[in-house]
PDB file of C-alpha atoms in Angstrom:
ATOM      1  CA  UNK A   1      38.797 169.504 -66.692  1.00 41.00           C
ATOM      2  CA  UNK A   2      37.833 166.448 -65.115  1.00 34.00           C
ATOM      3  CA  UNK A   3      40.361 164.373 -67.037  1.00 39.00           C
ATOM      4  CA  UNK A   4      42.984 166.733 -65.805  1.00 39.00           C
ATOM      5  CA  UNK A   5      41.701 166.252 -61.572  1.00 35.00           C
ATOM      6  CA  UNK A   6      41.757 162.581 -62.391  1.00 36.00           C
ATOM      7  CA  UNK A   7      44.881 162.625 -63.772  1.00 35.00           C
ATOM      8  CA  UNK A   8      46.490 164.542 -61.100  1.00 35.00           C
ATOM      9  CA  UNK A   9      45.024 162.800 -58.682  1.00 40.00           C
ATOM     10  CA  UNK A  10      46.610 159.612 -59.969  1.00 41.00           C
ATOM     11  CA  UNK A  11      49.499 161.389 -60.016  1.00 43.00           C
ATOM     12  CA  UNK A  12      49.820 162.342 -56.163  1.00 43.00           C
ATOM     13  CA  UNK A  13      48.519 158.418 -55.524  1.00 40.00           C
ATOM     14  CA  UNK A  14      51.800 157.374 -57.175  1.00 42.00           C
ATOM     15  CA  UNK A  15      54.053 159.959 -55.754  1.00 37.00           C
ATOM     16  CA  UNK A  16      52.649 159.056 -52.283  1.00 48.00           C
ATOM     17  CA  UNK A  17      53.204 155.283 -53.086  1.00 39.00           C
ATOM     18  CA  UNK A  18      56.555 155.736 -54.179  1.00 40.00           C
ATOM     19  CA  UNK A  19      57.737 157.757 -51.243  1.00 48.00           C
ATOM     20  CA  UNK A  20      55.842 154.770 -49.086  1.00 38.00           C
ATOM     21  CA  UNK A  21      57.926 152.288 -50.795  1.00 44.00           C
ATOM     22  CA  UNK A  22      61.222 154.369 -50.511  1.00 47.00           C
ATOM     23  CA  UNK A  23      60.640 154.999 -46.613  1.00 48.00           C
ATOM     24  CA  UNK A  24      60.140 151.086 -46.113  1.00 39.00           C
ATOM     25  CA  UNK A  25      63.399 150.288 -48.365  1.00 39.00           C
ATOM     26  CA  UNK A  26      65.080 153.015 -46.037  1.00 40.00           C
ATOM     27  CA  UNK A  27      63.823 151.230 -42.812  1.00 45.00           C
ATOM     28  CA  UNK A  28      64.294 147.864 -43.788  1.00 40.00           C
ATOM     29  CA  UNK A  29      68.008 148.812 -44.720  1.00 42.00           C
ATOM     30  CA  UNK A  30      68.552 150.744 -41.309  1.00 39.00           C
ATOM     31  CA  UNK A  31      67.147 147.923 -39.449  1.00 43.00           C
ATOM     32  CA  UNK A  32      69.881 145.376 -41.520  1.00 45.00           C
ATOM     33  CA  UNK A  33      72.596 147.718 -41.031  1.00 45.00           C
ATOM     34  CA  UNK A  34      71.972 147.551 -37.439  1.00 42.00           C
ATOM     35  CA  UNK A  35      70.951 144.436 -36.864  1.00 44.00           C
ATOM     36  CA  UNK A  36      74.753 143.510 -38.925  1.00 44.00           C
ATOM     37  CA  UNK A  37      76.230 145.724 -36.243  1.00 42.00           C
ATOM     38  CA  UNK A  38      74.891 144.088 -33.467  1.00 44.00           C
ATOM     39  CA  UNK A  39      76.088 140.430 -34.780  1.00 43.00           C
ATOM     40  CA  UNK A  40      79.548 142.017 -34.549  1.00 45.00           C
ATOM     41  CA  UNK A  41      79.401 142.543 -31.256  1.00 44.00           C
ATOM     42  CA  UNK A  42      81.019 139.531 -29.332  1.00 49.00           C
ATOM     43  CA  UNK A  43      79.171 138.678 -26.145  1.00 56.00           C
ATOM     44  CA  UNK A  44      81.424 138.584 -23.002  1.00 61.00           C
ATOM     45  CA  UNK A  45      79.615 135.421 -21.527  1.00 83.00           C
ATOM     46  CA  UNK A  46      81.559 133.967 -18.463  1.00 88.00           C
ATOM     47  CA  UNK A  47      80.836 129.924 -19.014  1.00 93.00           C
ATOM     48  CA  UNK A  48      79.385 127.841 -15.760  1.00 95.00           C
ATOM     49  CA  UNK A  49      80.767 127.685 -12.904  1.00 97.00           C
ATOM     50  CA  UNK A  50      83.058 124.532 -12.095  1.00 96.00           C
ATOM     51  CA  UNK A  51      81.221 121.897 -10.045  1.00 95.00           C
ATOM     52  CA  UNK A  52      84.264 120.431  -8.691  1.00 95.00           C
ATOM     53  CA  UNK A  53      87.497 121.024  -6.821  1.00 95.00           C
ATOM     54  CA  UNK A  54      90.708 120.846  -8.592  1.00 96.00           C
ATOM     55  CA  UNK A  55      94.329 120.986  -7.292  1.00 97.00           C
ATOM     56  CA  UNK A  56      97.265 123.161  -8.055  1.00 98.00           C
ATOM     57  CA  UNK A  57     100.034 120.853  -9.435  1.00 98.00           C
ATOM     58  CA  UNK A  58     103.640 122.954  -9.658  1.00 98.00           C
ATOM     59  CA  UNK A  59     106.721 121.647 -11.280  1.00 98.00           C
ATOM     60  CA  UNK A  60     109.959 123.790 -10.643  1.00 98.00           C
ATOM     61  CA  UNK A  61     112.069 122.799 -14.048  1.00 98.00           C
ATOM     62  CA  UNK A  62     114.803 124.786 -15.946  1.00 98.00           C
ATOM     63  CA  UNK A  63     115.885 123.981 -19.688  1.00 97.00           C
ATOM     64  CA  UNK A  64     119.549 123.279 -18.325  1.00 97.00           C
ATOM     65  CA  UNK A  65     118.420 120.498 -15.715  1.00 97.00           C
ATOM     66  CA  UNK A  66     119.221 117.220 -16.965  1.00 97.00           C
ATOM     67  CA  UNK A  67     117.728 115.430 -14.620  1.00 97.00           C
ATOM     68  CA  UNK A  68     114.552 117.419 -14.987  1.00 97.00           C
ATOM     69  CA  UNK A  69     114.645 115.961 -18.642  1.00 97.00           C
ATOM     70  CA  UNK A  70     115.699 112.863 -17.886  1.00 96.00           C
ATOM     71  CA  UNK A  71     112.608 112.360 -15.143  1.00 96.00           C
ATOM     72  CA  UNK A  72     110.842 115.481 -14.220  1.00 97.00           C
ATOM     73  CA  UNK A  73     109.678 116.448 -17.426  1.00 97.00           C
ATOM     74  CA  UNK A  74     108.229 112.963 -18.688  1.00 96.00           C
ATOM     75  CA  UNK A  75     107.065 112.045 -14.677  1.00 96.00           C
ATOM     76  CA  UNK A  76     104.810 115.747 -14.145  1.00 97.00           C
ATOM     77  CA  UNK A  77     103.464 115.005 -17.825  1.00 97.00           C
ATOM     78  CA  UNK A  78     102.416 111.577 -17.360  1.00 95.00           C
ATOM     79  CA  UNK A  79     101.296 112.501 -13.741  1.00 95.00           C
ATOM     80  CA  UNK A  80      99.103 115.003 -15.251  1.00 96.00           C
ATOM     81  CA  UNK A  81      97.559 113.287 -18.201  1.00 93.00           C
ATOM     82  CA  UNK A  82      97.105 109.953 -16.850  1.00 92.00           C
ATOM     83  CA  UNK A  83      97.431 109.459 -13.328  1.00 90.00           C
ATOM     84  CA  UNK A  84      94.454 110.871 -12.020  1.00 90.00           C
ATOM     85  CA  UNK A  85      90.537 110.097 -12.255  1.00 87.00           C
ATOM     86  CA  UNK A  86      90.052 113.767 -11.874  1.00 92.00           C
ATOM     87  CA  UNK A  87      90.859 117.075 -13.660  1.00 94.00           C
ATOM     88  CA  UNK A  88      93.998 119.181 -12.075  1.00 96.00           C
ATOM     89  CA  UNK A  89      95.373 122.468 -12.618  1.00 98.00           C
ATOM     90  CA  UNK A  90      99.013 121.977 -13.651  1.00 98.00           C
ATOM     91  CA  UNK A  91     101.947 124.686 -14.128  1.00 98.00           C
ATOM     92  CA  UNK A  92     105.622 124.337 -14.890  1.00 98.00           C
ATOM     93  CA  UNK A  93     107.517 127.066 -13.259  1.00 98.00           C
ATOM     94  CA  UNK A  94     111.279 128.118 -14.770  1.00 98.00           C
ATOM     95  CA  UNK A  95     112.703 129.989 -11.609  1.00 96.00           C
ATOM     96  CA  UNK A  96     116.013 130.406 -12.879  1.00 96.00           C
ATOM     97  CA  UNK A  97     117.343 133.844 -14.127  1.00 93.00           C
ATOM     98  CA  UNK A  98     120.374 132.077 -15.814  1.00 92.00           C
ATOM     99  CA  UNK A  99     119.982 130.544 -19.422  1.00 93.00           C
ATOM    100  CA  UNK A 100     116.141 130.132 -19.054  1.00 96.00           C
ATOM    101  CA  UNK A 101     114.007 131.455 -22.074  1.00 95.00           C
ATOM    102  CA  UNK A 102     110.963 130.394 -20.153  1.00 97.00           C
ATOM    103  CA  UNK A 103     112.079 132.424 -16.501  1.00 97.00           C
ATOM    104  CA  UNK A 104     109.168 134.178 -15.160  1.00 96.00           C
ATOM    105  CA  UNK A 105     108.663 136.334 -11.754  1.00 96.00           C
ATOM    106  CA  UNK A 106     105.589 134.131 -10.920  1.00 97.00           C
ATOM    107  CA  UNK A 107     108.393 130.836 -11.178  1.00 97.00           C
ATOM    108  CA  UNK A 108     110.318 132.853  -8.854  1.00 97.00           C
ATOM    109  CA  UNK A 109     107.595 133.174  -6.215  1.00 97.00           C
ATOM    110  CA  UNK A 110     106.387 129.431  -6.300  1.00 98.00           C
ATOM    111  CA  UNK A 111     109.958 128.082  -6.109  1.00 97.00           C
ATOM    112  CA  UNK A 112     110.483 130.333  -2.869  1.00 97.00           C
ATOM    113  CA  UNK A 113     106.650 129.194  -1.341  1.00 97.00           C
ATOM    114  CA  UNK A 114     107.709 125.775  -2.071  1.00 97.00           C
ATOM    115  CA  UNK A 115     111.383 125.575  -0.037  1.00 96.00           C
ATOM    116  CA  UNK A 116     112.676 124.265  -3.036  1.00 96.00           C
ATOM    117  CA  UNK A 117     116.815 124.228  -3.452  1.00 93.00           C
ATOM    118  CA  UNK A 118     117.186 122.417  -6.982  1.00 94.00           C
ATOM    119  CA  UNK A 119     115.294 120.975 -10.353  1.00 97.00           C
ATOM    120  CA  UNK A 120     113.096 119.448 -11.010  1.00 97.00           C
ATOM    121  CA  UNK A 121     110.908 119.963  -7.384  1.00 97.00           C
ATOM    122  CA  UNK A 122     107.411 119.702  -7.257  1.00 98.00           C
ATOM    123  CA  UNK A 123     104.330 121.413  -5.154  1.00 97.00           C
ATOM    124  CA  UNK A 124     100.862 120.759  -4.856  1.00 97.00           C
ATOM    125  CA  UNK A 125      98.770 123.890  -4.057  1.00 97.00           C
ATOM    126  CA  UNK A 126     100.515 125.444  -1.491  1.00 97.00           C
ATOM    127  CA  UNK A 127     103.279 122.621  -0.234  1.00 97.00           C
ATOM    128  CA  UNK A 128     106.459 122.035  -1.457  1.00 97.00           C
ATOM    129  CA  UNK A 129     107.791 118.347  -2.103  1.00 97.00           C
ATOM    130  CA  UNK A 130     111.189 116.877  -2.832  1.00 95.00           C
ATOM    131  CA  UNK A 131     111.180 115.459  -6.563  1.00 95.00           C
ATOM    132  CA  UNK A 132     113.145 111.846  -4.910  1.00 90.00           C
ATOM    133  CA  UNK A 133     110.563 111.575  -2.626  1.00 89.00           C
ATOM    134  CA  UNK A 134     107.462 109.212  -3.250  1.00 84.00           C
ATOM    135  CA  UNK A 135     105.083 111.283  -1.364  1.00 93.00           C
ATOM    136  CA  UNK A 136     103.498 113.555  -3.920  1.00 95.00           C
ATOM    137  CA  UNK A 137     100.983 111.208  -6.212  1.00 94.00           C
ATOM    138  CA  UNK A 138      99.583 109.735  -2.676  1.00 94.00           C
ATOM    139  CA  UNK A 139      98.884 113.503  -1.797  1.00 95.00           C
ATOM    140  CA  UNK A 140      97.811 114.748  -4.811  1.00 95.00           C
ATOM    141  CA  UNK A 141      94.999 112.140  -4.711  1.00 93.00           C
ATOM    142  CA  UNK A 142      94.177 112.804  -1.424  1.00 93.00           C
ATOM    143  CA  UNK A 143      93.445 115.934  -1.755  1.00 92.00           C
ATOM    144  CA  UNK A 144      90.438 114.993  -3.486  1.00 89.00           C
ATOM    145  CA  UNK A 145      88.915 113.757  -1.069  1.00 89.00           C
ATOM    146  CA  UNK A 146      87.628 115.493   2.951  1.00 84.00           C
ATOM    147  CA  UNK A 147      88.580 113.311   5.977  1.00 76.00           C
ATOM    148  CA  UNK A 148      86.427 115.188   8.648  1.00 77.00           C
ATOM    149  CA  UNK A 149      84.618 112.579  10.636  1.00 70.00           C
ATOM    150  CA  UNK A 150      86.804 109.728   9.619  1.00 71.00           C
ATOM    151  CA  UNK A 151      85.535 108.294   6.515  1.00 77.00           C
ATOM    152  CA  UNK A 152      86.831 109.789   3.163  1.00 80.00           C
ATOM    153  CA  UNK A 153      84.620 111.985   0.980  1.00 86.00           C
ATOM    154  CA  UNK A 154      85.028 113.649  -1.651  1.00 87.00           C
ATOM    155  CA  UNK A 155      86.003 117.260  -1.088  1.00 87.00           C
ATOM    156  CA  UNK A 156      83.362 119.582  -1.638  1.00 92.00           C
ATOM    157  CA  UNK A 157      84.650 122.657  -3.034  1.00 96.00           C
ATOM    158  CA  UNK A 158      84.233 126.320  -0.861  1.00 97.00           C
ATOM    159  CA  UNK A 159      84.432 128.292  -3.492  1.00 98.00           C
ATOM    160  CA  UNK A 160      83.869 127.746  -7.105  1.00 98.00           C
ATOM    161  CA  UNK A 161      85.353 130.134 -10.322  1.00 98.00           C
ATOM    162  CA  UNK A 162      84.054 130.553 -14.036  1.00 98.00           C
ATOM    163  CA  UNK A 163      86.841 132.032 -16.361  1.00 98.00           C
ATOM    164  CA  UNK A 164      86.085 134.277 -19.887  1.00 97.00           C
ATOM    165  CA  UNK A 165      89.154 134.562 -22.034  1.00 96.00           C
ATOM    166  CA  UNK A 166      88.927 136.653 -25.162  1.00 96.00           C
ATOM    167  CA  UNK A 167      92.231 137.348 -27.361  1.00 94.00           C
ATOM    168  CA  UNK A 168      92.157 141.251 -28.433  1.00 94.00           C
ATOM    169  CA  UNK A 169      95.118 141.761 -30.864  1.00 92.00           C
ATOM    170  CA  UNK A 170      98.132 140.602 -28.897  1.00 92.00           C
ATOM    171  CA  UNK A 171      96.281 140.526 -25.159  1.00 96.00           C
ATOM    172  CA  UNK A 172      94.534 138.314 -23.769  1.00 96.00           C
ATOM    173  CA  UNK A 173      91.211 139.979 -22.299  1.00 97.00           C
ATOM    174  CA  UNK A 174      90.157 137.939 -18.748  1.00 97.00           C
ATOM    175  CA  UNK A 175      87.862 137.990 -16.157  1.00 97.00           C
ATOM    176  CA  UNK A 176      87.159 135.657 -13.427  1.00 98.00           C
ATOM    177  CA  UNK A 177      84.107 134.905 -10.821  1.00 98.00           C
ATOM    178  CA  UNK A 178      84.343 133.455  -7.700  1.00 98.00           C
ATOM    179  CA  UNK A 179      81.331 132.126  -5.866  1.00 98.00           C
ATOM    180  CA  UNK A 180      81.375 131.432  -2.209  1.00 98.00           C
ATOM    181  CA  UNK A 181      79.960 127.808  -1.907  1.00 98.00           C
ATOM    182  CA  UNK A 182      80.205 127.139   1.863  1.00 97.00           C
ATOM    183  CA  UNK A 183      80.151 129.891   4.643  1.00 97.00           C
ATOM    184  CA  UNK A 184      84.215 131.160   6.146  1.00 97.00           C
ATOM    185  CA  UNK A 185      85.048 133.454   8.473  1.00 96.00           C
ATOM    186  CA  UNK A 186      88.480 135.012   9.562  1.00 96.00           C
ATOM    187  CA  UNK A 187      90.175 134.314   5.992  1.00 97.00           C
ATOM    188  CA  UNK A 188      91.703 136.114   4.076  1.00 97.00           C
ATOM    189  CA  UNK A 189      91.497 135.044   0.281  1.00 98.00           C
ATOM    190  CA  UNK A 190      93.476 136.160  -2.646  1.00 98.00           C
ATOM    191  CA  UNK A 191      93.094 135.670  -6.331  1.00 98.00           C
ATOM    192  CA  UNK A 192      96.299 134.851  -8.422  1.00 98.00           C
ATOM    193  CA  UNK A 193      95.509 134.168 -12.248  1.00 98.00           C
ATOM    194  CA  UNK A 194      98.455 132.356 -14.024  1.00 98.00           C
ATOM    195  CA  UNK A 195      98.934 132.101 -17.806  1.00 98.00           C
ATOM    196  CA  UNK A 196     100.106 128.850 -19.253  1.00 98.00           C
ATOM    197  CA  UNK A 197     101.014 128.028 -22.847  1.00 98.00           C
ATOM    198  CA  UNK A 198     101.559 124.439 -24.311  1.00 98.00           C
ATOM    199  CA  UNK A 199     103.486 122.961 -27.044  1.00 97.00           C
ATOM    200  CA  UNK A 200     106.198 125.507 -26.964  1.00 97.00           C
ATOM    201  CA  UNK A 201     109.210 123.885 -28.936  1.00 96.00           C
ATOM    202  CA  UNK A 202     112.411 124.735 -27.240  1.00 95.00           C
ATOM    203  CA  UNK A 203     115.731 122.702 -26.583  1.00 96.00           C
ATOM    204  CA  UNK A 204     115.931 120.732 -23.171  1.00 97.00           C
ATOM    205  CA  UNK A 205     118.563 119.363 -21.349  1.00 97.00           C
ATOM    206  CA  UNK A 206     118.297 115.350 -20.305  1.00 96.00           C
ATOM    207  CA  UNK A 207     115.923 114.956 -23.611  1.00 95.00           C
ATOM    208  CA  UNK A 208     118.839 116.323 -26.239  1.00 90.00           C
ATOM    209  CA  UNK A 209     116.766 117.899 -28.412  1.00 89.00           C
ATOM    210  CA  UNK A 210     113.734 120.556 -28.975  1.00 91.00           C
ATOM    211  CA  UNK A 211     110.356 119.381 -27.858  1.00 92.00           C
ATOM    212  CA  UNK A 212     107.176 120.709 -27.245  1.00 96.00           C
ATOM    213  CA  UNK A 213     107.126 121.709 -23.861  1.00 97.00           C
ATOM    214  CA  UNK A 214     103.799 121.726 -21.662  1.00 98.00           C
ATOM    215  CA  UNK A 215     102.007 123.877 -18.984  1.00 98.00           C
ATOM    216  CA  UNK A 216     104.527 126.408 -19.411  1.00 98.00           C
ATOM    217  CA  UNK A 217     104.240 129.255 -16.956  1.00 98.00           C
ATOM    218  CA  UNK A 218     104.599 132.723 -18.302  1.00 97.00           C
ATOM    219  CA  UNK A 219     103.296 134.916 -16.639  1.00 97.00           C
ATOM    220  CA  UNK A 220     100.639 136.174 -13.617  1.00 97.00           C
ATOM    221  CA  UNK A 221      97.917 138.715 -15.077  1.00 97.00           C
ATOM    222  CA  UNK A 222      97.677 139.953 -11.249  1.00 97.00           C
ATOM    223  CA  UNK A 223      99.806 142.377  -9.773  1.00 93.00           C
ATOM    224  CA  UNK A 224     102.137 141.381  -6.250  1.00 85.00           C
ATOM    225  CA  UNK A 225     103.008 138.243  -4.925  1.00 86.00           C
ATOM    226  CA  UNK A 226     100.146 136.540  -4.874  1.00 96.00           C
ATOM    227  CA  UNK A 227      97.476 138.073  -6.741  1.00 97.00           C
ATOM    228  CA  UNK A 228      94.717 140.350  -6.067  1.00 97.00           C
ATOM    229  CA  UNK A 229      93.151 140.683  -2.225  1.00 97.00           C
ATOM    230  CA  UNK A 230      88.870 139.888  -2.668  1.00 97.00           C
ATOM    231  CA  UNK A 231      88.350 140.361   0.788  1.00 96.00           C
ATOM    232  CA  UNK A 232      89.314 139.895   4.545  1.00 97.00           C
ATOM    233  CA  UNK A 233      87.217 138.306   7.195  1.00 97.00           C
ATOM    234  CA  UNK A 234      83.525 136.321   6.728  1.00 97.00           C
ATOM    235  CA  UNK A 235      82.594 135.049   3.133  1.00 98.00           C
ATOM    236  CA  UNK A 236      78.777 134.609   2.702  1.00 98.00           C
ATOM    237  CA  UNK A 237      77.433 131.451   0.446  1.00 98.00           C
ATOM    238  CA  UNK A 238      76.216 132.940  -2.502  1.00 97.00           C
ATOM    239  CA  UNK A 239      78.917 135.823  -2.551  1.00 98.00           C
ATOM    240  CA  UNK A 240      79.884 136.238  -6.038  1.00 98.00           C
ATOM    241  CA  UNK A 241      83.578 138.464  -6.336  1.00 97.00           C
ATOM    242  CA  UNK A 242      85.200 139.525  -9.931  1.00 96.00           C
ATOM    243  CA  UNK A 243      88.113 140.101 -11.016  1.00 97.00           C
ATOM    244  CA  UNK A 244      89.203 141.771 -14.647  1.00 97.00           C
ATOM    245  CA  UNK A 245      92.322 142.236 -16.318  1.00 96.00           C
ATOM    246  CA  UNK A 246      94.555 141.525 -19.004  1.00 97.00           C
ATOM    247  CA  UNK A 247      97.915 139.786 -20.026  1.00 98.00           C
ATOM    248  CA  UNK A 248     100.229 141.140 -22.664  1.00 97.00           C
ATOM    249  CA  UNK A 249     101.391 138.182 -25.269  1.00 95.00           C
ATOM    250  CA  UNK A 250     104.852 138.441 -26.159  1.00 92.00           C
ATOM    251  CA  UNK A 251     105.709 137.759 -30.321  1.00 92.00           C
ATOM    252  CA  UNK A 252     107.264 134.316 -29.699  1.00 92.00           C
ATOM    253  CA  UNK A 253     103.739 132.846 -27.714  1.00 96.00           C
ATOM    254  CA  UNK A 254     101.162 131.402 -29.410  1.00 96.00           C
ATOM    255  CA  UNK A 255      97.814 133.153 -28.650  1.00 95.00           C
ATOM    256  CA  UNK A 256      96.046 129.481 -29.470  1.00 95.00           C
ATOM    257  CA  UNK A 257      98.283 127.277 -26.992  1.00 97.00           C
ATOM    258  CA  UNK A 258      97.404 130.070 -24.033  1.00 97.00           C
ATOM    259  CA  UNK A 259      95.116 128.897 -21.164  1.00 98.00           C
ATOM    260  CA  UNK A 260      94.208 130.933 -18.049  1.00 98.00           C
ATOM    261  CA  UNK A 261      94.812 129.148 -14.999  1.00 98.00           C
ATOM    262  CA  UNK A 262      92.789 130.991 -11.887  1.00 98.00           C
ATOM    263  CA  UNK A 263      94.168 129.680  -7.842  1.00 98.00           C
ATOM    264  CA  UNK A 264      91.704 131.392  -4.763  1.00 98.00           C
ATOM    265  CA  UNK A 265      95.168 131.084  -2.329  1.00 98.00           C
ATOM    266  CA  UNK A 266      93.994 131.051   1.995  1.00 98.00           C
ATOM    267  CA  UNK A 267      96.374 133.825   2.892  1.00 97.00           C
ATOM    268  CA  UNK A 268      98.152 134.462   6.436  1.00 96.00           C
ATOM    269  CA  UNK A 269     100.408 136.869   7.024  1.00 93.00           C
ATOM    270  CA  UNK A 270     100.360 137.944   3.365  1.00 92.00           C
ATOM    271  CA  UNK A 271     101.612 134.351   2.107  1.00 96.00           C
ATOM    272  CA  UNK A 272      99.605 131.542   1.150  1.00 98.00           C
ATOM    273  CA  UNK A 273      98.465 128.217   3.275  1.00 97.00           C
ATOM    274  CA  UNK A 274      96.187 126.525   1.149  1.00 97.00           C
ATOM    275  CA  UNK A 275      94.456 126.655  -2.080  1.00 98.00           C
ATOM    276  CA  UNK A 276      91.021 127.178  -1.652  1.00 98.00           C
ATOM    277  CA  UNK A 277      90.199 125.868  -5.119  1.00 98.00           C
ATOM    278  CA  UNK A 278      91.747 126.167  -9.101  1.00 98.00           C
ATOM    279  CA  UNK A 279      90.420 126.473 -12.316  1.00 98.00           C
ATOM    280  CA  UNK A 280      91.647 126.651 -15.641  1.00 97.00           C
ATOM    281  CA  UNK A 281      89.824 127.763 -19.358  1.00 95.00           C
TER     282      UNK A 281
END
């Protein structure tokens, strides 16, 4: 009799160790099953803010223009990539709804801004220049730099934007933040967000041949003229304002050439004066 209490005494001791064991296997595998789902989740982490104050540079082209192959093209480029000691936000808008592949509504809206009445023409946030004209590297540097009182600083920036970019199948997932960096009142500020693509290999007039193009403008991700509205009136230091949305990407773009270019416009009268500041990720 004893034997037989012994025995099934061992006997519960192992069942209850087994089912010990089996609820630990369980728990360990829920906790990797989760903890495997939670590595797939992709963090939507906006990077820094910029620290600086960057220009809108425009060029108004068109595939047809020979002289915008001839000059334009190779001037903006080397303007862009080696003319300056400081980073810029550049764009190359095709306005024209005849025999452009690249023609965009966006194109449309900065040749009009700009005055402009041929190709190539150039702008610089919110003014338009001639192309023939020698004025446009002279202003592009200065706009680095704040004159108040006389002696030339550099140009501290009033507001400051971080961009997150995500492609989702063929969209590209943004959101931008805009930080108020110095106290305005009586503005009126507006958010357009621009998509770019470079290296897009297309025929151009003036060069004879199919190059990679640059800085190509495609598209705005923000609905109207000129973007979204954030606000209207005084703009505290510290404000922080968001903006989210999305931009479709058509089958001949390539979703690893596509940068998001973000420009806080100074609206009157529903069309813009100035370019508070740019940014582009």
């Amino acid at each position: 009799m004893l034997a037989g209490l012994i025995l099934v005494k061992r006997s519960t001791m192992a069942l209850d160790l087994f089912s010990l064991k089996s609820s630990l296997v369980v728990g360990l595998f829920l906790f990797a099953s989760l903890t495997a789902c939670k590595d797939e989740v992709i963090p939507e982490e906006f990077p820094p803010f910029q620290t600086d104050k960057k220009p809108l540079l425009v060029m108004l082209s068109a595939v047809w223009s020979e002289y915008a192959g001839e000059s334009g093209i190779p001037f903006f480029y080397g303007a862009v990539t080696d003319s300056f000691d400081f980073e810029v936000v550049p764009m190359v808008a095709h306005s024209s709804t005849i025999g452009d592949p690249f023609y965009a509504l966006a194109a449309s809206q900065f040749f009009n801004l700009y005055g402009a009445e041929n190709y190539p023409e150039l702008g610089l946030n919110a003014t338009g220049f001639n192309y023939r004209t020698v004025d446009w590297l002279p202003a592009v540097r200065a706009s680095k730099f704040d004159t108040t009182g006389g002696t030339p600083t550099e140009a501290r920036p009033a507001a400051v934007m971080s961009i997150f970019k995500r492609i989702e199948g063929r969209d590209v997932k943004i959101k931008v933040r805009v930080r108020i960096e110095k106290a305005m009142a009586n503005k009126q500020l507006n958010l357009g967000v621009y998509v770019t693509e470079n290296k897009v290999a297309a025929y151009q007039e003036g060069i004879g041949s199919t190059f990679n193009h640059m800085y190509v403008l495609r598209g705005a991700a923000t609905p109207g003229a000129w973007g979204v509205n954030l606000g209207n009136g005084s703009f505290a230091v510290g404000q922080v304002l968001t903006y989210e949305g999305s931009f479709p990407i058509n089958p001949f773009m390539n979703a690893n050439n596509v940068f998001v270019n973000a420009v806080l416009f100074d609206m009157q009268n529903n069309q813009p004066v100035d370019v508070v500041n740019a940014h582009s990720r």
